[in-house]
Amino acid sequence: MDIRICKADLSDLELLIKWRLTVLREVFSVPTEDPMTELEQENRRYYQCALPAWNHIACFACAGSEVIGCGGICFYQEMPSPDNPQGGCAYLMNIYTTPMFRGQGVGQKIVRWLIGRAKERGITKIYLETSAAGRGLYKNLGFSEMKDYMKLEENHTGS
């Protein structure tokens, strides 16, 4: 199967939103009948700001004229450190392939393409969160488990 990766821009906003909501519904088990109006608006606002500022690059995987997957990478700065002297970081997100095309290398092509965009910027510190189903894909591409990280629980006040 011939798969091409196409960079998305603001002219693709409605398609980006459609795919983002598909990903969120699957990852968070949100029923299709549940409206996600506020989340849709916030994602629209995010794309409208982040894409022109080059803080986020989004792409689609296409087989012929059919979109069969998507992905994105957001860029940010952290304080420079010995393991990242320039401080540039990237976060892979929204990596998704339609169920019918899974296991055929689509996700791998998306991730490799996005990593390429990060490396063009000189960024090699790249993070992601994964589901159990995606873990093998990322390990095969050179990602490793991260130790010593913690996350503040959403409802905790921090005191």
CSV table of C-alpha atoms in Angstrom, one decimal:
chain,number,residue,atom,x,y,z
A,1,MET,CA,0.0,0.0,0.0
A,2,ASP,CA,1.3,3.4,-1.0
A,3,ILE,CA,1.0,5.7,2.0
A,4,ARG,CA,2.0,9.4,1.8
A,5,ILE,CA,2.3,11.8,4.7
A,6,CYS,CA,0.8,15.2,4.1
A,7,LYS,CA,1.4,18.2,6.3
A,8,ALA,CA,-1.7,19.9,7.5
A,9,ASP,CA,-2.3,23.6,7.7
A,10,LEU,CA,-5.1,26.0,8.7
A,11,SER,CA,-7.0,25.3,5.4
A,12,ASP,CA,-7.4,21.7,6.8
A,13,LEU,CA,-8.8,23.0,10.1
A,14,GLU,CA,-12.2,21.2,9.8
A,15,LEU,CA,-10.5,17.9,8.9
A,16,LEU,CA,-8.0,18.3,11.8
A,17,ILE,CA,-10.9,18.9,14.2
A,18,LYS,CA,-12.8,15.9,12.9
A,19,TRP,CA,-9.7,13.6,13.4
A,20,ARG,CA,-8.9,15.1,16.8
A,21,LEU,CA,-12.4,14.4,18.1
A,22,THR,CA,-12.2,10.8,16.7
A,23,VAL,CA,-8.9,10.3,18.6
A,24,LEU,CA,-10.3,11.8,21.8
A,25,ARG,CA,-13.5,9.7,21.6
A,26,GLU,CA,-11.5,6.5,21.2
A,27,VAL,CA,-8.7,7.2,23.7
A,28,PHE,CA,-11.1,8.5,26.4
A,29,SER,CA,-14.1,6.2,25.5
A,30,VAL,CA,-16.4,9.1,24.9
A,31,PRO,CA,-19.7,7.9,23.2
A,32,THR,CA,-20.3,9.4,19.8
A,33,GLU,CA,-23.7,10.8,21.0
A,34,ASP,CA,-22.0,12.8,23.7
A,35,PRO,CA,-21.3,16.4,22.5
A,36,MET,CA,-17.8,17.7,23.0
A,37,THR,CA,-18.6,21.3,22.0
A,38,GLU,CA,-16.3,23.0,24.5
A,39,LEU,CA,-13.5,20.6,23.8
A,40,GLU,CA,-14.0,21.1,20.0
A,41,GLN,CA,-13.8,24.9,20.5
A,42,GLU,CA,-10.6,24.7,22.6
A,43,ASN,CA,-9.0,22.4,20.0
A,44,ARG,CA,-10.0,24.7,17.2
A,45,ARG,CA,-8.5,27.6,19.1
A,46,TYR,CA,-5.3,25.6,19.8
A,47,TYR,CA,-4.8,24.8,16.1
A,48,GLN,CA,-5.5,28.4,15.0
A,49,CYS,CA,-2.8,29.7,17.3
A,50,ALA,CA,-0.2,26.9,17.2
A,51,LEU,CA,-0.1,26.0,13.5
A,52,PRO,CA,0.8,29.5,12.2
A,53,ALA,CA,3.3,30.0,15.1
A,54,TRP,CA,5.0,26.7,14.2
A,55,ASN,CA,4.5,25.5,17.7
A,56,HIS,CA,2.6,22.5,16.4
A,57,ILE,CA,2.9,20.5,13.1
A,58,ALA,CA,0.0,18.2,12.2
A,59,CYS,CA,-0.1,15.7,9.4
A,60,PHE,CA,-2.4,13.1,7.7
A,61,ALA,CA,-1.5,9.7,6.4
A,62,CYS,CA,-3.2,9.2,3.0
A,63,ALA,CA,-3.7,6.1,0.9
A,64,GLY,CA,-4.7,7.4,-2.5
A,65,SER,CA,-7.3,10.2,-1.8
A,66,GLU,CA,-8.4,8.6,1.5
A,67,VAL,CA,-7.1,9.9,4.9
A,68,ILE,CA,-6.3,6.9,7.0
A,69,GLY,CA,-4.4,8.4,9.9
A,70,CYS,CA,-3.2,11.5,11.6
A,71,GLY,CA,-0.5,12.8,14.0
A,72,GLY,CA,0.9,15.8,15.5
A,73,ILE,CA,3.9,17.2,17.3
A,74,CYS,CA,4.1,20.2,19.5
A,75,PHE,CA,7.3,22.1,20.3
A,76,TYR,CA,8.3,23.8,23.5
A,77,GLN,CA,11.4,25.0,25.4
A,78,GLU,CA,12.6,23.7,28.7
A,79,MET,CA,15.6,25.0,30.6
A,80,PRO,CA,18.8,23.9,29.0
A,81,SER,CA,20.5,21.0,30.8
A,82,PRO,CA,23.4,18.6,30.1
A,83,ASP,CA,21.1,16.1,28.3
A,84,ASN,CA,19.5,18.9,26.3
A,85,PRO,CA,21.8,21.9,26.0
A,86,GLN,CA,19.6,24.0,23.7
A,87,GLY,CA,16.4,23.2,25.7
A,88,GLY,CA,14.2,22.4,22.7
A,89,CYS,CA,11.7,19.6,23.2
A,90,ALA,CA,8.9,18.0,21.3
A,91,TYR,CA,5.8,16.1,22.3
A,92,LEU,CA,4.2,13.6,19.9
A,93,MET,CA,0.5,13.5,20.1
A,94,ASN,CA,-2.7,12.5,18.3
A,95,ILE,CA,-1.0,9.6,16.5
A,96,TYR,CA,-3.9,7.6,15.1
A,97,THR,CA,-4.7,5.1,12.3
A,98,THR,CA,-8.2,4.0,11.4
A,99,PRO,CA,-8.8,0.4,12.7
A,100,MET,CA,-9.0,-1.0,9.2
A,101,PHE,CA,-5.4,0.1,8.4
A,102,ARG,CA,-3.7,-0.7,11.7
A,103,GLY,CA,-0.7,-3.1,11.6
A,104,GLN,CA,0.3,-2.0,8.1
A,105,GLY,CA,3.0,0.5,9.0
A,106,VAL,CA,0.8,3.7,8.9
A,107,GLY,CA,1.5,4.8,12.4
A,108,GLN,CA,5.2,4.1,11.9
A,109,LYS,CA,5.3,6.4,8.8
A,110,ILE,CA,3.4,9.1,10.7
A,111,VAL,CA,5.8,9.0,13.7
A,112,ARG,CA,9.0,8.9,11.5
A,113,TRP,CA,7.7,11.9,9.5
A,114,LEU,CA,7.0,13.9,12.7
A,115,ILE,CA,10.4,12.9,14.2
A,116,GLY,CA,12.0,14.2,11.0
A,117,ARG,CA,10.3,17.6,11.5
A,118,ALA,CA,11.7,17.8,15.0
A,119,LYS,CA,15.2,16.8,13.9
A,120,GLU,CA,15.1,19.5,11.2
A,121,ARG,CA,14.8,21.9,14.1
A,122,GLY,CA,17.6,20.3,16.0
A,123,ILE,CA,15.3,18.8,18.5
A,124,THR,CA,16.1,15.3,19.7
A,125,LYS,CA,14.3,15.2,23.1
A,126,ILE,CA,11.0,13.9,22.1
A,127,TYR,CA,8.3,12.6,24.5
A,128,LEU,CA,4.9,10.9,24.1
A,129,GLU,CA,2.2,9.1,26.1
A,130,THR,CA,1.1,5.8,24.7
A,131,SER,CA,-1.6,3.2,25.1
A,132,ALA,CA,-0.7,-0.4,25.6
A,133,ALA,CA,-1.6,-1.0,21.9
A,134,GLY,CA,0.9,1.6,20.8
A,135,ARG,CA,3.8,0.7,23.1
A,136,GLY,CA,5.4,-1.8,20.6
A,137,LEU,CA,5.3,0.7,17.8
A,138,TYR,CA,7.2,3.3,19.8
A,139,LYS,CA,9.7,0.8,21.3
A,140,ASN,CA,10.5,-0.4,17.7
A,141,LEU,CA,11.1,3.3,16.7
A,142,GLY,CA,13.6,3.7,19.6
A,143,PHE,CA,11.5,5.1,22.4
A,144,SER,CA,12.1,3.8,25.9
A,145,GLU,CA,10.1,3.8,29.1
A,146,MET,CA,10.7,6.9,31.3
A,147,LYS,CA,11.5,6.4,35.0
A,148,ASP,CA,11.3,8.8,37.9
A,149,TYR,CA,8.4,10.9,36.5
A,150,MET,CA,5.3,11.7,38.4
A,151,LYS,CA,2.1,13.6,37.6
A,152,LEU,CA,0.0,15.7,40.0
A,153,GLU,CA,-3.5,14.3,40.2
A,154,GLU,CA,-6.1,16.7,38.7
A,155,ASN,CA,-8.2,17.2,41.8
A,156,HIS,CA,-5.3,17.6,44.2
A,157,THR,CA,-4.6,21.1,45.5
A,158,GLY,CA,-0.9,20.5,46.0
A,159,SER,CA,-1.0,21.2,49.7
